[in-house]
Each structure stands twice: as structure tokens, then as C-alpha cells.
Amino acid sequence: MAPIPVTILTGFLGAGKTTLLNYILTERHGHRIAVIENEFGEINIDSELVLSSDEEIFELTNGCVCCVATARADLLRILEKLLARRERLDHILVETSGLADPSPVAQTFFVDPVAGGVNLDAIVTMVDAKHAAEDVGLNQQAVDQIVIADRIIVNKIDLVDHSELAELEKRVRALNATAPILHSSHAKVELESILGIGAFGSQRASFSLDEDEHSHDPALESASFVFERPFDRAKLEDWVQALVAERGDDIWRMKGIVALASEPRRYVLQGVRRMTDLKPADAWGAEKPLSKLVFIGRNLDRARLERGLAGSLA
């Protein structure tokens, strides 16, 4: 059977994640969705209480899944149990705590054996239109969540005027230059715009998972590159491995569409901190092969990145 797509839903405290989940679970959309919620709590998980074949919502309550190893282990156990009845599911939503950095959650899907049964689809971040400016200014978690997103939902737009919304989107764009921005009131969005968008696809473990916690500078930047010549796959993979080994803590996200020499298909490059994946996609067909890559992080040396990429061309 095809892997079950998984969407990571994140957003700072009060952004509207629970409202979105309620909307998804009550709307008649025809999707069979399991939701895994992660919040802080003092009670350890008891698998008999967490998972029931009659439930749609499963709770992780023994810590933040982004930073507690036992919580991530419990997440994997729940995923394994969901896979045992995969024929009943179309999609899985993992809601992180409002205080979570979603990067380690995404990394989990790069390295664990359950990745063969589930497929990380995208990271969706909710932003509170009314309070996000203050959140981003004061809380690194809010910055982390925007930077890593594949889709950004600016929620509660009914509470701000046009100029406030435009200013907020300008700040969001300074942190994430590529993710599409959706608008919503009361977290109502078209599900097709956040589920099944294929931002990641299947993953293969390229590097070991870094369990260390890091503090981050909110002064982020992005660097984009376009190459008409195809890449040599071995050279590109060696360069990427060396780059993340040296600068993995500073490069929060890399993503791109890559043309490889003698390959009729596009390849998709994805990276979350020290985890990367290069996988085949659809054929170029009549379209001229063209590589486009984006790096998001801090202290990016654009000239050095360009030299490294140029040196990886066929």
C-alpha cells in the first residue's frame, strides 16, 4: 500500500491550531484523518489510553515532541499502531506544541523505519495575524516555525486592517521567502492547499540525527540559485554532505528542484538542519531542465555556496 502522508501542523501559542483541527474533523471533506496532538503534561503515556481503534485524536502528553526523546519514541509507537490499520486512513496530522521547534519532528521522518509506511508531506505553520508581530519579536519558537514552513496560514485576518496585514506579511517574507501564504478567518482554509501538497515526498536517511539543542539567532536570510547546466549527482551529494557537516546548525532549510546529468527526471533536494534527501520526481518532458535551489539560515556565505554548487556541476 502507498505510504500515508503526514502533515506537521505548527504555530505559536494562540495561532489557531486547535481551531483548524476542529474545522478539519467536523467538515465533510471525505478524508479519513488521524490527528496526533502534542502538549506539555505531567502524566506519562500509557499506550492503552493513548490509542483506541474508535478514536480519531491521539494525545502525546509527556513532553514536547520536538525536544524530548521519550516523546518522540511515543510518537513513533503511535505511528506504528496507526500503520496497523492503514487501510482506514488517508492522512495523518501531527500537531506540535505551540512552543515547539518543528525541525526535530520533521527529522524523525528521515531516519526511522516507520518512514516506509508514512511519508512526510509538508510542514504547515499558522500565524496569528493580530499578535504575530509581537510573537516573532519576542519568541524564537515563533521564528523557527515560520522559517521551516512549506505553507503559512495567516489566521485571524478579520482582526487586522489591510496595512497591518501587509506589514506582517513583509516580516514573514523576511523569514521565509518561498512558502505560499494563505489567509484565513477562524482557521477555515481549503484542505487541498495544505494536505497532499508533496513538499517532502519519501525520505532516506543521509546523516545521523543530531539530538543536541541549539540556540538560534533570529537574524535569518535566504540565498537562491539557478543553474542551467546539470549537476553531477555524486559531486552534489558529496558537497551537500560536507556542507551540512560543517554548517548544519546554521542552514535551517534547503530545498530545490535539481537537474542531474543523464537523468530524464527532476530530482527534489530537501534538507532540514543536518538531514537531507535527494529523490526523483516527475520527468522533465518538453520542459528545459533547470535547477533552482534555496538555502535559508543565518550567516550564509552566498559566494561560498555558489562556488560549491558550481563545482558540483557536470
PDB file of C-alpha atoms in Angstrom:
ATOM      1  CA  MET A   1       0.000   0.000   0.000  1.00  0.00           C
ATOM      2  CA  ALA A   2       1.116   3.572  -0.618  1.00  0.00           C
ATOM      3  CA  PRO A   3       2.644   5.388   2.376  1.00  0.00           C
ATOM      4  CA  ILE A   4       0.268   7.535   4.445  1.00  0.00           C
ATOM      5  CA  PRO A   5       1.075  11.249   4.021  1.00  0.00           C
ATOM      6  CA  VAL A   6       1.838  13.111   7.255  1.00  0.00           C
ATOM      7  CA  THR A   7       1.412  16.854   7.763  1.00  0.00           C
ATOM      8  CA  ILE A   8       3.128  18.583  10.673  1.00  0.00           C
ATOM      9  CA  LEU A   9       0.944  21.436  11.931  1.00  0.00           C
ATOM     10  CA  THR A  10       2.762  24.041  13.940  1.00  0.00           C
ATOM     11  CA  GLY A  11       2.288  27.621  15.078  1.00  0.00           C
ATOM     12  CA  PHE A  12       2.898  29.737  18.141  1.00  0.00           C
ATOM     13  CA  LEU A  13       0.559  29.759  21.135  1.00  0.00           C
ATOM     14  CA  GLY A  14      -2.893  31.025  20.201  1.00  0.00           C
ATOM     15  CA  ALA A  15      -2.339  30.967  16.435  1.00  0.00           C
ATOM     16  CA  GLY A  16      -5.411  28.791  15.878  1.00  0.00           C
ATOM     17  CA  LYS A  17      -4.088  25.236  15.512  1.00  0.00           C
ATOM     18  CA  THR A  18      -6.877  23.688  17.593  1.00  0.00           C
ATOM     19  CA  THR A  19      -9.481  25.701  15.699  1.00  0.00           C
ATOM     20  CA  LEU A  20      -8.082  24.354  12.439  1.00  0.00           C
ATOM     21  CA  LEU A  21      -8.147  20.796  13.748  1.00  0.00           C
ATOM     22  CA  ASN A  22     -11.764  21.168  14.839  1.00  0.00           C
ATOM     23  CA  TYR A  23     -12.619  22.542  11.428  1.00  0.00           C
ATOM     24  CA  ILE A  24     -10.880  19.644   9.674  1.00  0.00           C
ATOM     25  CA  LEU A  25     -12.504  16.997  11.870  1.00  0.00           C
ATOM     26  CA  THR A  26     -16.027  18.406  11.566  1.00  0.00           C
ATOM     27  CA  GLU A  27     -16.130  19.352   7.890  1.00  0.00           C
ATOM     28  CA  ARG A  28     -17.487  16.874   5.364  1.00  0.00           C
ATOM     29  CA  HIS A  29     -14.427  16.629   3.154  1.00  0.00           C
ATOM     30  CA  GLY A  30     -14.300  12.884   2.561  1.00  0.00           C
ATOM     31  CA  HIS A  31     -10.802  12.456   4.010  1.00  0.00           C
ATOM     32  CA  ARG A  32     -10.104   9.908   6.750  1.00  0.00           C
ATOM     33  CA  ILE A  33      -7.674  11.756   9.012  1.00  0.00           C
ATOM     34  CA  ALA A  34      -5.979  10.742  12.253  1.00  0.00           C
ATOM     35  CA  VAL A  35      -4.738  13.562  14.498  1.00  0.00           C
ATOM     36  CA  ILE A  36      -1.847  13.266  16.938  1.00  0.00           C
ATOM     37  CA  GLU A  37      -1.777  16.132  19.414  1.00  0.00           C
ATOM     38  CA  ASN A  38       1.308  17.054  21.414  1.00  0.00           C
ATOM     39  CA  GLU A  39       1.086  19.227  24.503  1.00  0.00           C
ATOM     40  CA  PHE A  40       3.012  19.509  27.725  1.00  0.00           C
ATOM     41  CA  GLY A  41       1.830  17.374  30.616  1.00  0.00           C
ATOM     42  CA  GLU A  42       2.942  15.517  33.726  1.00  0.00           C
ATOM     43  CA  ILE A  43       1.341  12.128  33.032  1.00  0.00           C
ATOM     44  CA  ASN A  44       3.409   9.538  31.193  1.00  0.00           C
ATOM     45  CA  ILE A  45       1.878   7.929  28.147  1.00  0.00           C
ATOM     46  CA  ASP A  46       0.045   4.665  28.612  1.00  0.00           C
ATOM     47  CA  SER A  47      -0.432   3.098  25.209  1.00  0.00           C
ATOM     48  CA  GLU A  48      -3.748   1.616  26.291  1.00  0.00           C
ATOM     49  CA  LEU A  49      -5.048   5.136  26.962  1.00  0.00           C
ATOM     50  CA  VAL A  50      -3.407   6.842  24.005  1.00  0.00           C
ATOM     51  CA  LEU A  51      -4.689   4.759  21.148  1.00  0.00           C
ATOM     52  CA  SER A  52      -8.126   3.309  20.618  1.00  0.00           C
ATOM     53  CA  SER A  53      -9.424   1.923  17.356  1.00  0.00           C
ATOM     54  CA  ASP A  54     -12.549   4.055  17.790  1.00  0.00           C
ATOM     55  CA  GLU A  55     -10.752   7.366  18.233  1.00  0.00           C
ATOM     56  CA  GLU A  56      -9.608   9.930  15.715  1.00  0.00           C
ATOM     57  CA  ILE A  57      -7.477  12.008  18.071  1.00  0.00           C
ATOM     58  CA  PHE A  58      -4.472  10.623  19.962  1.00  0.00           C
ATOM     59  CA  GLU A  59      -2.555  12.560  22.582  1.00  0.00           C
ATOM     60  CA  LEU A  60       1.120  12.854  23.451  1.00  0.00           C
ATOM     61  CA  THR A  61       1.189  14.355  26.930  1.00  0.00           C
ATOM     62  CA  ASN A  62       4.576  13.515  28.441  1.00  0.00           C
ATOM     63  CA  GLY A  63       6.578  16.332  26.906  1.00  0.00           C
ATOM     64  CA  CYS A  64       7.231  18.378  23.823  1.00  0.00           C
ATOM     65  CA  VAL A  65       7.752  16.016  20.908  1.00  0.00           C
ATOM     66  CA  CYS A  66      10.379  18.341  19.433  1.00  0.00           C
ATOM     67  CA  CYS A  67      12.871  18.045  22.279  1.00  0.00           C
ATOM     68  CA  VAL A  68      12.089  15.046  24.500  1.00  0.00           C
ATOM     69  CA  ALA A  69      13.476  11.758  23.227  1.00  0.00           C
ATOM     70  CA  THR A  70      10.833   9.704  25.034  1.00  0.00           C
ATOM     71  CA  ALA A  71       8.076  11.798  23.494  1.00  0.00           C
ATOM     72  CA  ARG A  72       9.447  11.179  20.026  1.00  0.00           C
ATOM     73  CA  ALA A  73       9.636   7.466  20.779  1.00  0.00           C
ATOM     74  CA  ASP A  74       5.974   7.591  21.783  1.00  0.00           C
ATOM     75  CA  LEU A  75       5.146   9.403  18.556  1.00  0.00           C
ATOM     76  CA  LEU A  76       6.767   6.584  16.595  1.00  0.00           C
ATOM     77  CA  ARG A  77       4.861   3.963  18.573  1.00  0.00           C
ATOM     78  CA  ILE A  78       1.570   5.686  17.767  1.00  0.00           C
ATOM     79  CA  LEU A  79       2.509   5.864  14.100  1.00  0.00           C
ATOM     80  CA  GLU A  80       3.267   2.150  14.114  1.00  0.00           C
ATOM     81  CA  LYS A  81      -0.146   1.411  15.598  1.00  0.00           C
ATOM     82  CA  LEU A  82      -1.823   3.617  13.021  1.00  0.00           C
ATOM     83  CA  LEU A  83       0.020   1.741  10.276  1.00  0.00           C
ATOM     84  CA  ALA A  84      -1.517  -1.482  11.536  1.00  0.00           C
ATOM     85  CA  ARG A  85      -4.850  -0.162  10.250  1.00  0.00           C
ATOM     86  CA  ARG A  86      -3.581   1.983   7.415  1.00  0.00           C
ATOM     87  CA  GLU A  87      -6.420   0.954   5.122  1.00  0.00           C
ATOM     88  CA  ARG A  88      -8.695   3.134   7.278  1.00  0.00           C
ATOM     89  CA  LEU A  89      -6.583   6.291   6.918  1.00  0.00           C
ATOM     90  CA  ASP A  90      -5.946   8.810   4.156  1.00  0.00           C
ATOM     91  CA  HIS A  91      -3.811  11.254   6.114  1.00  0.00           C
ATOM     92  CA  ILE A  92      -2.152  11.853   9.495  1.00  0.00           C
ATOM     93  CA  LEU A  93      -1.851  15.268  11.153  1.00  0.00           C
ATOM     94  CA  VAL A  94       0.773  15.815  13.860  1.00  0.00           C
ATOM     95  CA  GLU A  95       0.036  18.969  15.849  1.00  0.00           C
ATOM     96  CA  THR A  96       3.089  20.199  17.736  1.00  0.00           C
ATOM     97  CA  SER A  97       3.045  22.237  20.908  1.00  0.00           C
ATOM     98  CA  GLY A  98       2.899  25.982  20.413  1.00  0.00           C
ATOM     99  CA  LEU A  99       6.350  26.139  21.989  1.00  0.00           C
ATOM    100  CA  ALA A 100       7.903  23.556  19.664  1.00  0.00           C
ATOM    101  CA  ASP A 101      10.593  23.814  17.020  1.00  0.00           C
ATOM    102  CA  PRO A 102       9.167  21.538  14.289  1.00  0.00           C
ATOM    103  CA  SER A 103      12.581  20.711  12.794  1.00  0.00           C
ATOM    104  CA  PRO A 104      13.343  17.682  15.005  1.00  0.00           C
ATOM    105  CA  VAL A 105       9.823  16.370  14.408  1.00  0.00           C
ATOM    106  CA  ALA A 106      10.436  16.520  10.670  1.00  0.00           C
ATOM    107  CA  GLN A 107      13.846  14.902  11.105  1.00  0.00           C
ATOM    108  CA  THR A 108      12.185  11.953  12.803  1.00  0.00           C
ATOM    109  CA  PHE A 109      10.603  11.015   9.478  1.00  0.00           C
ATOM    110  CA  PHE A 110      14.008  10.954   7.776  1.00  0.00           C
ATOM    111  CA  VAL A 111      15.591   8.285   9.949  1.00  0.00           C
ATOM    112  CA  ASP A 112      13.046   5.911  11.466  1.00  0.00           C
ATOM    113  CA  PRO A 113      11.885   2.613   9.921  1.00  0.00           C
ATOM    114  CA  VAL A 114       8.250   3.741  10.057  1.00  0.00           C
ATOM    115  CA  ALA A 115       9.177   6.162   7.263  1.00  0.00           C
ATOM    116  CA  GLY A 116       8.491   3.283   4.887  1.00  0.00           C
ATOM    117  CA  GLY A 117       4.844   3.339   5.892  1.00  0.00           C
ATOM    118  CA  VAL A 118       4.370   7.077   6.304  1.00  0.00           C
ATOM    119  CA  ASN A 119       5.501   9.905   4.084  1.00  0.00           C
ATOM    120  CA  LEU A 120       6.228  13.401   5.381  1.00  0.00           C
ATOM    121  CA  ASP A 121       4.087  15.606   3.163  1.00  0.00           C
ATOM    122  CA  ALA A 122       4.605  19.151   4.457  1.00  0.00           C
ATOM    123  CA  ILE A 123       5.107  21.465   7.417  1.00  0.00           C
ATOM    124  CA  VAL A 124       2.200  23.897   7.793  1.00  0.00           C
ATOM    125  CA  THR A 125       2.645  26.880  10.100  1.00  0.00           C
ATOM    126  CA  MET A 126      -0.182  29.007  11.464  1.00  0.00           C
ATOM    127  CA  VAL A 127       0.491  32.665  12.214  1.00  0.00           C
ATOM    128  CA  ASP A 128      -1.713  34.871  14.391  1.00  0.00           C
ATOM    129  CA  ALA A 129      -2.384  37.998  12.315  1.00  0.00           C
ATOM    130  CA  LYS A 130      -3.208  40.023  15.429  1.00  0.00           C
ATOM    131  CA  HIS A 131      -0.283  39.065  17.649  1.00  0.00           C
ATOM    132  CA  ALA A 132       2.384  37.533  15.395  1.00  0.00           C
ATOM    133  CA  ALA A 133       4.468  40.703  15.180  1.00  0.00           C
ATOM    134  CA  GLU A 134       4.946  40.615  18.942  1.00  0.00           C
ATOM    135  CA  ASP A 135       5.454  36.830  18.945  1.00  0.00           C
ATOM    136  CA  VAL A 136       8.172  36.990  16.296  1.00  0.00           C
ATOM    137  CA  GLY A 137       9.894  39.822  18.093  1.00  0.00           C
ATOM    138  CA  LEU A 138       9.988  38.087  21.463  1.00  0.00           C
ATOM    139  CA  ASN A 139       9.956  34.337  20.883  1.00  0.00           C
ATOM    140  CA  GLN A 140      12.486  32.302  18.954  1.00  0.00           C
ATOM    141  CA  GLN A 141       9.987  29.442  18.650  1.00  0.00           C
ATOM    142  CA  ALA A 142       7.696  31.626  16.525  1.00  0.00           C
ATOM    143  CA  VAL A 143      10.645  32.401  14.241  1.00  0.00           C
ATOM    144  CA  ASP A 144      11.612  28.717  13.965  1.00  0.00           C
ATOM    145  CA  GLN A 145       8.080  27.762  12.980  1.00  0.00           C
ATOM    146  CA  ILE A 146       7.876  30.321  10.167  1.00  0.00           C
ATOM    147  CA  VAL A 147      11.331  29.592   8.781  1.00  0.00           C
ATOM    148  CA  ILE A 148      10.728  25.865   8.397  1.00  0.00           C
ATOM    149  CA  ALA A 149       7.243  26.085   6.848  1.00  0.00           C
ATOM    150  CA  ASP A 150       6.167  24.791   3.447  1.00  0.00           C
ATOM    151  CA  ARG A 151       2.773  26.542   3.798  1.00  0.00           C
ATOM    152  CA  ILE A 152       1.968  29.516   6.026  1.00  0.00           C
ATOM    153  CA  ILE A 153      -1.586  30.257   7.154  1.00  0.00           C
ATOM    154  CA  VAL A 154      -2.057  33.817   8.382  1.00  0.00           C
ATOM    155  CA  ASN A 155      -5.103  33.364  10.586  1.00  0.00           C
ATOM    156  CA  LYS A 156      -7.465  35.884  12.212  1.00  0.00           C
ATOM    157  CA  ILE A 157      -7.204  38.337   9.324  1.00  0.00           C
ATOM    158  CA  ASP A 158     -10.624  39.665  10.345  1.00  0.00           C
ATOM    159  CA  LEU A 159      -8.922  41.241  13.394  1.00  0.00           C
ATOM    160  CA  VAL A 160      -6.458  43.428  11.457  1.00  0.00           C
ATOM    161  CA  ASP A 161      -6.659  46.047   8.712  1.00  0.00           C
ATOM    162  CA  HIS A 162      -5.003  45.880   5.308  1.00  0.00           C
ATOM    163  CA  SER A 163      -1.886  47.838   6.304  1.00  0.00           C
ATOM    164  CA  GLU A 164      -1.291  45.655   9.377  1.00  0.00           C
ATOM    165  CA  LEU A 165      -1.659  42.514   7.279  1.00  0.00           C
ATOM    166  CA  ALA A 166       0.735  43.837   4.630  1.00  0.00           C
ATOM    167  CA  GLU A 167       3.349  44.704   7.270  1.00  0.00           C
ATOM    168  CA  LEU A 168       3.038  41.274   8.888  1.00  0.00           C
ATOM    169  CA  GLU A 169       3.454  39.509   5.551  1.00  0.00           C
ATOM    170  CA  LYS A 170       6.558  41.610   4.902  1.00  0.00           C
ATOM    171  CA  ARG A 171       8.054  40.334   8.177  1.00  0.00           C
ATOM    172  CA  VAL A 172       7.040  36.770   7.390  1.00  0.00           C
ATOM    173  CA  ARG A 173       8.629  37.031   3.955  1.00  0.00           C
ATOM    174  CA  ALA A 174      11.869  38.202   5.571  1.00  0.00           C
ATOM    175  CA  LEU A 175      11.968  34.856   7.401  1.00  0.00           C
ATOM    176  CA  ASN A 176      10.614  32.610   4.651  1.00  0.00           C
ATOM    177  CA  ALA A 177      10.843  33.816   1.062  1.00  0.00           C
ATOM    178  CA  THR A 178       9.338  30.773  -0.649  1.00  0.00           C
ATOM    179  CA  ALA A 179       6.383  29.278   1.249  1.00  0.00           C
ATOM    180  CA  PRO A 180       2.947  30.211  -0.136  1.00  0.00           C
ATOM    181  CA  ILE A 181       0.951  32.372   2.304  1.00  0.00           C
ATOM    182  CA  LEU A 182      -2.739  31.617   2.812  1.00  0.00           C
ATOM    183  CA  HIS A 183      -5.259  33.852   4.581  1.00  0.00           C
ATOM    184  CA  SER A 184      -7.957  32.612   6.939  1.00  0.00           C
ATOM    185  CA  SER A 185     -10.532  33.667   9.487  1.00  0.00           C
ATOM    186  CA  HIS A 186     -11.410  31.142  12.179  1.00  0.00           C
ATOM    187  CA  ALA A 187      -8.827  28.806  10.555  1.00  0.00           C
ATOM    188  CA  LYS A 188     -11.024  27.998   7.565  1.00  0.00           C
ATOM    189  CA  VAL A 189      -8.878  27.062   4.574  1.00  0.00           C
ATOM    190  CA  GLU A 190      -9.196  24.798   1.559  1.00  0.00           C
ATOM    191  CA  LEU A 191      -7.796  21.433   2.663  1.00  0.00           C
ATOM    192  CA  GLU A 192      -6.328  20.852  -0.787  1.00  0.00           C
ATOM    193  CA  SER A 193      -4.000  23.785  -0.142  1.00  0.00           C
ATOM    194  CA  ILE A 194      -2.438  22.218   2.970  1.00  0.00           C
ATOM    195  CA  LEU A 195      -2.888  18.437   2.631  1.00  0.00           C
ATOM    196  CA  GLY A 196      -1.295  16.258  -0.014  1.00  0.00           C
ATOM    197  CA  ILE A 197       0.921  19.001  -1.421  1.00  0.00           C
ATOM    198  CA  GLY A 198       4.021  16.781  -1.645  1.00  0.00           C
ATOM    199  CA  ALA A 199       6.571  19.229  -0.251  1.00  0.00           C
ATOM    200  CA  PHE A 200       8.779  16.415   1.001  1.00  0.00           C
ATOM    201  CA  GLY A 201       7.838  13.071  -0.504  1.00  0.00           C
ATOM    202  CA  SER A 202       9.668   9.945   0.681  1.00  0.00           C
ATOM    203  CA  GLN A 203      12.793  10.286   2.786  1.00  0.00           C
ATOM    204  CA  ARG A 204      16.043   8.377   3.051  1.00  0.00           C
ATOM    205  CA  ALA A 205      18.441   8.860   5.968  1.00  0.00           C
ATOM    206  CA  SER A 206      21.600  10.556   4.738  1.00  0.00           C
ATOM    207  CA  PHE A 207      23.077  11.663   8.045  1.00  0.00           C
ATOM    208  CA  SER A 208      22.761  10.829  11.716  1.00  0.00           C
ATOM    209  CA  LEU A 209      20.142  12.730  13.729  1.00  0.00           C
ATOM    210  CA  ASP A 210      21.641  15.473  15.876  1.00  0.00           C
ATOM    211  CA  GLU A 211      19.967  15.361  19.274  1.00  0.00           C
ATOM    212  CA  ASP A 212      21.699  18.486  20.618  1.00  0.00           C
ATOM    213  CA  GLU A 213      19.657  21.538  21.392  1.00  0.00           C
ATOM    214  CA  HIS A 214      20.739  24.823  19.850  1.00  0.00           C
ATOM    215  CA  SER A 215      20.031  28.473  20.440  1.00  0.00           C
ATOM    216  CA  HIS A 216      19.289  30.455  17.282  1.00  0.00           C
ATOM    217  CA  ASP A 217      19.850  33.976  16.072  1.00  0.00           C
ATOM    218  CA  PRO A 218      16.614  35.434  14.677  1.00  0.00           C
ATOM    219  CA  ALA A 219      18.611  37.363  12.037  1.00  0.00           C
ATOM    220  CA  LEU A 220      17.872  34.991   9.161  1.00  0.00           C
ATOM    221  CA  GLU A 221      18.470  35.227   5.465  1.00  0.00           C
ATOM    222  CA  SER A 222      17.951  33.227   2.303  1.00  0.00           C
ATOM    223  CA  ALA A 223      20.074  32.624  -0.780  1.00  0.00           C
ATOM    224  CA  SER A 224      18.655  31.397  -4.091  1.00  0.00           C
ATOM    225  CA  PHE A 225      20.458  29.986  -7.110  1.00  0.00           C
ATOM    226  CA  VAL A 226      19.556  28.969 -10.662  1.00  0.00           C
ATOM    227  CA  PHE A 227      21.747  26.760 -12.874  1.00  0.00           C
ATOM    228  CA  GLU A 228      21.155  25.807 -16.488  1.00  0.00           C
ATOM    229  CA  ARG A 229      23.895  23.171 -16.550  1.00  0.00           C
ATOM    230  CA  PRO A 230      23.018  19.826 -14.913  1.00  0.00           C
ATOM    231  CA  PHE A 231      24.673  18.612 -11.734  1.00  0.00           C
ATOM    232  CA  ASP A 232      26.894  15.596 -11.301  1.00  0.00           C
ATOM    233  CA  ARG A 233      24.952  13.592  -8.728  1.00  0.00           C
ATOM    234  CA  ALA A 234      27.969  12.211  -6.834  1.00  0.00           C
ATOM    235  CA  LYS A 235      29.632  15.633  -6.656  1.00  0.00           C
ATOM    236  CA  LEU A 236      26.427  17.295  -5.486  1.00  0.00           C
ATOM    237  CA  GLU A 237      25.735  14.727  -2.781  1.00  0.00           C
ATOM    238  CA  ASP A 238      29.348  14.911  -1.533  1.00  0.00           C
ATOM    239  CA  TRP A 239      29.180  18.707  -1.404  1.00  0.00           C
ATOM    240  CA  VAL A 240      25.837  18.729   0.424  1.00  0.00           C
ATOM    241  CA  GLN A 241      27.146  16.201   2.959  1.00  0.00           C
ATOM    242  CA  ALA A 242      30.249  18.308   3.598  1.00  0.00           C
ATOM    243  CA  LEU A 243      28.139  21.476   3.851  1.00  0.00           C
ATOM    244  CA  VAL A 244      25.743  20.173   6.491  1.00  0.00           C
ATOM    245  CA  ALA A 245      28.580  18.513   8.411  1.00  0.00           C
ATOM    246  CA  GLU A 246      30.251  21.922   8.706  1.00  0.00           C
ATOM    247  CA  ARG A 247      27.309  24.332   8.689  1.00  0.00           C
ATOM    248  CA  GLY A 248      24.283  22.213   9.562  1.00  0.00           C
ATOM    249  CA  ASP A 249      23.409  24.299  12.614  1.00  0.00           C
ATOM    250  CA  ASP A 250      23.265  27.485  10.538  1.00  0.00           C
ATOM    251  CA  ILE A 251      21.444  26.145   7.482  1.00  0.00           C
ATOM    252  CA  TRP A 252      17.907  25.580   8.724  1.00  0.00           C
ATOM    253  CA  ARG A 253      16.366  24.593   5.431  1.00  0.00           C
ATOM    254  CA  MET A 254      17.465  23.813   1.908  1.00  0.00           C
ATOM    255  CA  LYS A 255      15.175  22.868  -0.921  1.00  0.00           C
ATOM    256  CA  GLY A 256      15.359  22.742  -4.647  1.00  0.00           C
ATOM    257  CA  ILE A 257      14.468  21.229  -7.986  1.00  0.00           C
ATOM    258  CA  VAL A 258      17.630  19.713  -9.449  1.00  0.00           C
ATOM    259  CA  ALA A 259      18.601  18.632 -12.967  1.00  0.00           C
ATOM    260  CA  LEU A 260      21.111  15.762 -12.939  1.00  0.00           C
ATOM    261  CA  ALA A 261      23.289  14.731 -15.861  1.00  0.00           C
ATOM    262  CA  SER A 262      21.850  11.833 -17.907  1.00  0.00           C
ATOM    263  CA  GLU A 263      18.647  11.824 -15.840  1.00  0.00           C
ATOM    264  CA  PRO A 264      15.315  12.395 -17.628  1.00  0.00           C
ATOM    265  CA  ARG A 265      13.544  13.212 -14.346  1.00  0.00           C
ATOM    266  CA  ARG A 266      13.630  16.119 -11.962  1.00  0.00           C
ATOM    267  CA  TYR A 267      15.186  15.440  -8.581  1.00  0.00           C
ATOM    268  CA  VAL A 268      13.961  17.119  -5.402  1.00  0.00           C
ATOM    269  CA  LEU A 269      16.518  18.193  -2.801  1.00  0.00           C
ATOM    270  CA  GLN A 270      15.184  18.670   0.730  1.00  0.00           C
ATOM    271  CA  GLY A 271      17.090  19.479   3.893  1.00  0.00           C
ATOM    272  CA  VAL A 272      16.101  20.181   7.487  1.00  0.00           C
ATOM    273  CA  ARG A 273      19.149  21.166   9.516  1.00  0.00           C
ATOM    274  CA  ARG A 274      21.521  18.180   9.273  1.00  0.00           C
ATOM    275  CA  MET A 275      19.121  15.858   7.479  1.00  0.00           C
ATOM    276  CA  THR A 276      18.943  15.834   3.678  1.00  0.00           C
ATOM    277  CA  ASP A 277      17.273  13.861   0.932  1.00  0.00           C
ATOM    278  CA  LEU A 278      17.629  13.788  -2.852  1.00  0.00           C
ATOM    279  CA  LYS A 279      14.824  11.885  -4.544  1.00  0.00           C
ATOM    280  CA  PRO A 280      13.460  11.506  -8.096  1.00  0.00           C
ATOM    281  CA  ALA A 281      10.279  13.262  -9.153  1.00  0.00           C
ATOM    282  CA  ASP A 282       8.438  13.579 -12.464  1.00  0.00           C
ATOM    283  CA  ALA A 283      10.037  13.701 -15.912  1.00  0.00           C
ATOM    284  CA  TRP A 284      11.164  16.976 -17.460  1.00  0.00           C
ATOM    285  CA  GLY A 285       9.303  16.129 -20.643  1.00  0.00           C
ATOM    286  CA  ALA A 286       9.397  19.012 -23.118  1.00  0.00           C
ATOM    287  CA  GLU A 287      10.463  21.459 -20.406  1.00  0.00           C
ATOM    288  CA  LYS A 288      14.101  22.558 -20.421  1.00  0.00           C
ATOM    289  CA  PRO A 289      15.909  21.153 -17.336  1.00  0.00           C
ATOM    290  CA  LEU A 290      16.728  23.954 -14.908  1.00  0.00           C
ATOM    291  CA  SER A 291      17.982  23.700 -11.333  1.00  0.00           C
ATOM    292  CA  LYS A 292      16.595  26.064  -8.698  1.00  0.00           C
ATOM    293  CA  LEU A 293      17.840  25.919  -5.092  1.00  0.00           C
ATOM    294  CA  VAL A 294      17.064  27.912  -1.946  1.00  0.00           C
ATOM    295  CA  PHE A 295      19.015  27.984   1.333  1.00  0.00           C
ATOM    296  CA  ILE A 296      17.516  29.524   4.480  1.00  0.00           C
ATOM    297  CA  GLY A 297      19.585  30.142   7.600  1.00  0.00           C
ATOM    298  CA  ARG A 298      21.915  32.531   9.345  1.00  0.00           C
ATOM    299  CA  ASN A 299      25.382  33.781   8.433  1.00  0.00           C
ATOM    300  CA  LEU A 300      25.013  32.440   4.917  1.00  0.00           C
ATOM    301  CA  ASP A 301      28.064  32.952   2.716  1.00  0.00           C
ATOM    302  CA  ARG A 302      26.392  33.329  -0.663  1.00  0.00           C
ATOM    303  CA  ALA A 303      29.632  33.394  -2.648  1.00  0.00           C
ATOM    304  CA  ARG A 304      30.855  30.210  -0.967  1.00  0.00           C
ATOM    305  CA  LEU A 305      27.551  28.445  -1.558  1.00  0.00           C
ATOM    306  CA  GLU A 306      27.632  29.444  -5.216  1.00  0.00           C
ATOM    307  CA  ARG A 307      31.210  28.191  -5.624  1.00  0.00           C
ATOM    308  CA  GLY A 308      30.317  24.877  -4.030  1.00  0.00           C
ATOM    309  CA  LEU A 309      27.281  24.416  -6.233  1.00  0.00           C
ATOM    310  CA  ALA A 310      29.163  25.448  -9.369  1.00  0.00           C
ATOM    311  CA  GLY A 311      31.866  22.930  -8.509  1.00  0.00           C
ATOM    312  CA  SER A 312      29.214  20.194  -8.399  1.00  0.00           C
ATOM    313  CA  LEU A 313      28.014  20.770 -11.953  1.00  0.00           C
ATOM    314  CA  ALA A 314      28.596  18.081 -14.551  1.00  0.00           C
TER     315      ALA A 314
END
